[in-house]
Amino acid sequence: MLVVKNLKAWYGAAQALFDVSLQVAPGELVVLQGLNGAGKSTLLQAIMGIGPRVSGLISYQNNSISAWEPHRRAQAGLGYVAEDRRLFAALTVQENLRVAARGDVQANEARVLDLFPALKSMLRRLSSQMSGGEQQMLAVARTLMTAPKLLLLDEPCEGISPVLVESMVQALLALKAQGMPMLVAEQNSILAERADRVITLVAGQLKA
Ligand code: ATP
């Protein structure tokens, strides 16, 4: 269980989050909505420990993780996919997957490719030679190779073709069916209708 209480975040003197509190329970899909600049990315980054200066409580599996380095949060099970994907352009699809792998690489890879079958036919292609949507799938797939226990996804369906949006939604719903808890930021309402809960940020505050 992920618990965030009274989270505040600042970029320099500018406050970006104001007393945000939320929870993601085991198996839950929580969608975080909000307009451009509402603070969605800031919130996910704060949970991962890579963003702005923060105060407040962030707890995961009953541990207060606010002071933990990002890699320790990842090792504890938080898997994060940034909006800008952050793939290794000079590596192939398969190398991108394996570079992140933990545990049983082959078993993980088989599981991940079952979720994203479109990647199977492009394992030897450079990630820079994929469409935006394919890259987005690879970014989620690569994070899954780390065997996370909770996913933080920043706009996974943004700016990709309708067919690939559908593939992404199917993959995320399959993950949900397997019990993977997820906190997904999105501006459109693609996943919102399939979510257990939808929360909305307005100018850095959660709307009641
Ligand atoms: P988008 O969908 O456009 O990314 P968002 O809801 O994710 O929007 P954030 O990117 O979290 O919103 O931005 C929240 C606020 O913090 C905005 O006012 C933004 O200008 C500001 N901000 C974000 N990143 C930085 C940064 N690195 N330095 C300074 N201010 C920032």
Coordinates of C-alpha atoms and ligand atoms in Angstrom, one line a residue:
M1 CA 0.0 0.0 0.0
L2 CA 1.2 3.5 -1.0
V3 CA 0.2 6.3 1.3
V4 CA 0.8 10.0 0.7
K5 CA -0.2 12.5 3.3
N6 CA 0.0 16.3 3.2
L7 CA 2.6 16.3 0.5
K8 CA 3.9 19.7 -0.5
A9 CA 6.4 20.3 -3.3
W10 CA 8.5 23.3 -4.3
Y11 CA 10.6 24.2 -7.3
G12 CA 12.7 26.9 -5.8
A13 CA 10.3 29.3 -4.1
A14 CA 7.4 28.2 -6.3
Q15 CA 5.1 25.7 -4.6
A16 CA 3.7 23.1 -7.0
L17 CA 1.8 20.7 -4.6
F18 CA -0.3 21.7 -1.6
D19 CA -1.2 19.1 1.0
V20 CA -1.9 16.3 -1.4
S21 CA -3.0 13.1 0.3
L22 CA -3.9 9.8 -1.5
Q23 CA -3.6 6.1 -1.2
V24 CA -3.1 3.2 -3.7
A25 CA -4.3 0.0 -2.1
P26 CA -3.2 -3.5 -3.2
G27 CA -4.5 -4.3 -6.7
E28 CA -6.0 -0.8 -7.2
L29 CA -5.9 1.3 -10.4
V30 CA -6.0 4.9 -9.4
V31 CA -6.1 7.5 -12.2
L32 CA -4.7 11.0 -11.5
Q33 CA -6.2 13.6 -13.7
G34 CA -5.5 17.2 -14.2
L35 CA -4.7 19.8 -16.9
N36 CA -1.2 20.8 -18.1
G37 CA 0.8 22.1 -15.2
A38 CA -1.7 20.8 -12.5
G39 CA 1.2 18.9 -10.8
K40 CA 0.7 15.3 -12.0
S41 CA 4.3 14.7 -13.0
T42 CA 5.5 16.5 -10.0
L43 CA 3.5 14.2 -7.7
L44 CA 4.8 11.0 -9.4
Q45 CA 8.3 12.3 -9.3
A46 CA 8.0 13.2 -5.6
I47 CA 6.8 9.7 -4.8
M48 CA 9.8 8.3 -6.7
G49 CA 12.2 10.8 -5.0
I50 CA 13.5 12.3 -8.3
G51 CA 11.5 15.6 -8.4
P52 CA 11.3 18.7 -6.4
R53 CA 11.9 19.5 -2.8
V54 CA 9.1 18.0 -0.8
S55 CA 7.6 17.8 2.7
G56 CA 5.0 15.5 4.1
L57 CA 4.6 11.7 4.4
I58 CA 5.3 9.2 1.7
S59 CA 4.9 5.6 2.9
Y60 CA 5.1 2.4 1.1
Q61 CA 4.4 -1.0 2.6
N62 CA 4.5 0.7 6.1
N63 CA 7.9 2.2 5.6
S64 CA 8.3 6.0 5.5
I65 CA 10.3 6.3 2.3
S66 CA 10.5 10.2 2.0
A67 CA 14.2 10.2 2.9
W68 CA 15.1 7.2 0.7
E69 CA 17.2 7.6 -2.5
P70 CA 15.3 6.9 -5.7
H71 CA 17.1 3.6 -6.3
R72 CA 16.1 2.3 -2.9
R73 CA 12.5 3.2 -3.7
A74 CA 12.9 1.2 -6.9
Q75 CA 14.4 -1.7 -5.1
A76 CA 11.5 -1.7 -2.6
G77 CA 9.2 -2.2 -5.6
L78 CA 8.2 1.2 -7.1
G79 CA 8.4 1.2 -10.9
Y80 CA 8.2 4.5 -12.6
V81 CA 7.7 5.4 -16.3
A82 CA 8.4 9.0 -17.1
E83 CA 6.4 10.9 -19.7
D84 CA 9.5 11.3 -21.9
R85 CA 10.2 7.5 -21.8
R86 CA 14.0 7.8 -21.3
L87 CA 14.9 4.9 -23.5
F88 CA 18.5 4.1 -24.6
A89 CA 18.3 5.2 -28.2
A90 CA 21.5 3.4 -29.2
L91 CA 20.3 0.0 -27.9
T92 CA 17.9 -2.4 -29.4
V93 CA 14.5 -3.2 -28.0
Q94 CA 15.8 -6.4 -26.4
E95 CA 18.9 -4.6 -25.0
N96 CA 16.6 -1.9 -23.5
L97 CA 14.6 -4.7 -21.8
R98 CA 17.6 -6.6 -20.5
V99 CA 19.5 -3.7 -19.3
A100 CA 16.9 -3.2 -16.6
A101 CA 16.2 -6.8 -15.8
R102 CA 16.2 -8.2 -12.3
G103 CA 15.5 -11.8 -11.2
D104 CA 14.9 -14.4 -13.9
V105 CA 15.5 -12.5 -17.1
Q106 CA 14.1 -15.0 -19.5
A107 CA 10.9 -15.6 -17.6
N108 CA 10.4 -11.8 -17.0
E109 CA 11.0 -11.2 -20.7
A110 CA 8.5 -13.8 -21.8
R111 CA 5.9 -12.4 -19.4
V112 CA 6.5 -8.8 -20.6
L113 CA 6.4 -9.8 -24.3
D114 CA 3.1 -11.5 -23.7
L115 CA 1.7 -8.2 -22.4
F116 CA 3.2 -6.3 -25.3
P117 CA 3.1 -8.8 -28.2
A118 CA 3.9 -6.0 -30.7
L119 CA 7.4 -5.8 -29.3
K120 CA 8.2 -9.5 -30.2
S121 CA 8.7 -8.7 -33.8
M122 CA 11.1 -5.8 -33.2
L123 CA 13.5 -7.2 -30.6
R124 CA 16.5 -6.4 -32.7
R125 CA 15.4 -3.0 -33.8
L126 CA 17.0 0.1 -32.3
S127 CA 14.6 1.8 -30.0
S128 CA 15.2 5.1 -31.9
Q129 CA 13.7 3.5 -34.9
M130 CA 10.3 2.8 -33.3
S131 CA 7.2 5.0 -33.4
G132 CA 6.3 7.1 -30.4
G133 CA 3.7 4.6 -29.3
E134 CA 6.0 1.6 -29.7
Q135 CA 8.6 3.4 -27.6
Q136 CA 6.0 4.1 -25.0
M137 CA 5.2 0.4 -24.8
L138 CA 8.9 -0.4 -24.6
A139 CA 9.3 2.1 -21.7
V140 CA 6.5 0.4 -19.7
A141 CA 7.9 -3.1 -20.7
R142 CA 11.4 -2.1 -19.6
T143 CA 10.1 -1.0 -16.2
L144 CA 8.2 -4.3 -15.8
M145 CA 11.6 -6.1 -16.4
T146 CA 12.6 -4.7 -12.9
A147 CA 9.7 -6.8 -11.4
P148 CA 8.0 -3.8 -9.7
K149 CA 5.3 -4.2 -7.2
L150 CA 3.5 -0.9 -7.9
L151 CA 3.6 1.1 -11.1
L152 CA 3.7 4.9 -11.4
L153 CA 2.9 5.8 -15.0
D154 CA 3.1 9.3 -16.4
E155 CA 0.7 9.7 -19.4
P156 CA 1.2 6.3 -20.9
C157 CA -1.5 6.9 -23.6
E158 CA -0.5 10.4 -24.6
G159 CA 0.5 11.2 -28.1
I160 CA 0.3 7.7 -29.6
S161 CA -1.9 6.3 -32.3
P162 CA -5.4 4.9 -31.5
V163 CA -4.4 1.3 -32.3
L164 CA -1.4 1.5 -29.9
V165 CA -3.6 3.3 -27.2
E166 CA -5.8 0.2 -27.4
S167 CA -2.8 -2.1 -27.0
M168 CA -1.5 -0.1 -24.1
V169 CA -5.0 -0.1 -22.4
Q170 CA -5.2 -3.9 -22.8
A171 CA -1.8 -4.4 -21.4
L172 CA -2.5 -2.2 -18.4
L173 CA -5.8 -3.9 -17.7
A174 CA -4.1 -7.3 -18.0
L175 CA -1.6 -6.1 -15.4
K176 CA -4.4 -4.9 -13.2
A177 CA -6.1 -8.3 -13.6
Q178 CA -2.8 -9.8 -12.3
G179 CA -3.1 -7.6 -9.2
M180 CA -0.6 -4.9 -10.1
P181 CA -1.4 -1.7 -8.2
M182 CA -1.0 1.4 -10.4
L183 CA -1.1 5.2 -10.1
V184 CA -1.6 6.5 -13.7
A185 CA -1.4 10.2 -14.6
E186 CA -3.5 11.2 -17.6
Q187 CA -5.0 14.3 -19.1
N188 CA -7.5 12.5 -21.3
S189 CA -10.0 10.0 -19.9
I190 CA -8.8 6.8 -21.5
L191 CA -8.1 4.8 -18.4
A192 CA -10.3 6.8 -16.1
E193 CA -13.4 4.8 -16.9
R194 CA -11.6 1.6 -16.1
A195 CA -10.1 2.9 -12.8
D196 CA -11.1 1.9 -9.3
R197 CA -10.8 5.6 -8.4
V198 CA -10.1 8.8 -10.2
I199 CA -8.6 11.8 -8.4
T200 CA -8.1 15.2 -9.9
L201 CA -5.4 17.7 -9.3
V202 CA -6.2 21.4 -9.8
A203 CA -3.3 23.8 -9.5
G204 CA -1.4 21.5 -7.2
Q205 CA -4.4 20.6 -5.0
L206 CA -6.6 17.6 -5.0
K207 CA -10.2 18.4 -5.9
A208 CA -12.6 17.2 -3.3
Ligands
ATP1 P1 2.0 18.2 -17.8 O1 1.0 17.2 -18.2 O2 2.0 19.4 -18.7 O3 3.4 17.6 -17.5 P2 1.6 18.2 -15.0 O4 0.2 18.1 -14.4 O5 2.4 17.0 -15.0 O6 1.5 18.8 -16.4 P3 3.8 19.4 -13.6 O7 4.7 19.1 -14.8 O8 3.9 18.5 -12.4 O9 2.3 19.3 -14.1 O10 4.0 20.9 -13.2 C1 3.4 21.5 -12.0 C2 3.9 22.9 -11.9 O11 5.3 22.8 -11.5 C3 3.8 23.8 -13.1 O12 3.5 25.1 -12.7 C4 5.2 23.7 -13.7 O13 5.5 24.9 -14.4 C5 6.1 23.6 -12.5 N1 7.3 22.8 -12.8 C6 7.4 21.5 -13.2 N2 8.6 21.1 -13.4 C7 9.4 22.2 -13.0 C8 10.8 22.4 -12.9 N3 11.7 21.4 -13.2 N4 11.2 23.6 -12.4 C9 10.3 24.6 -12.1 N5 9.0 24.4 -12.2 C10 8.5 23.3 -12.6

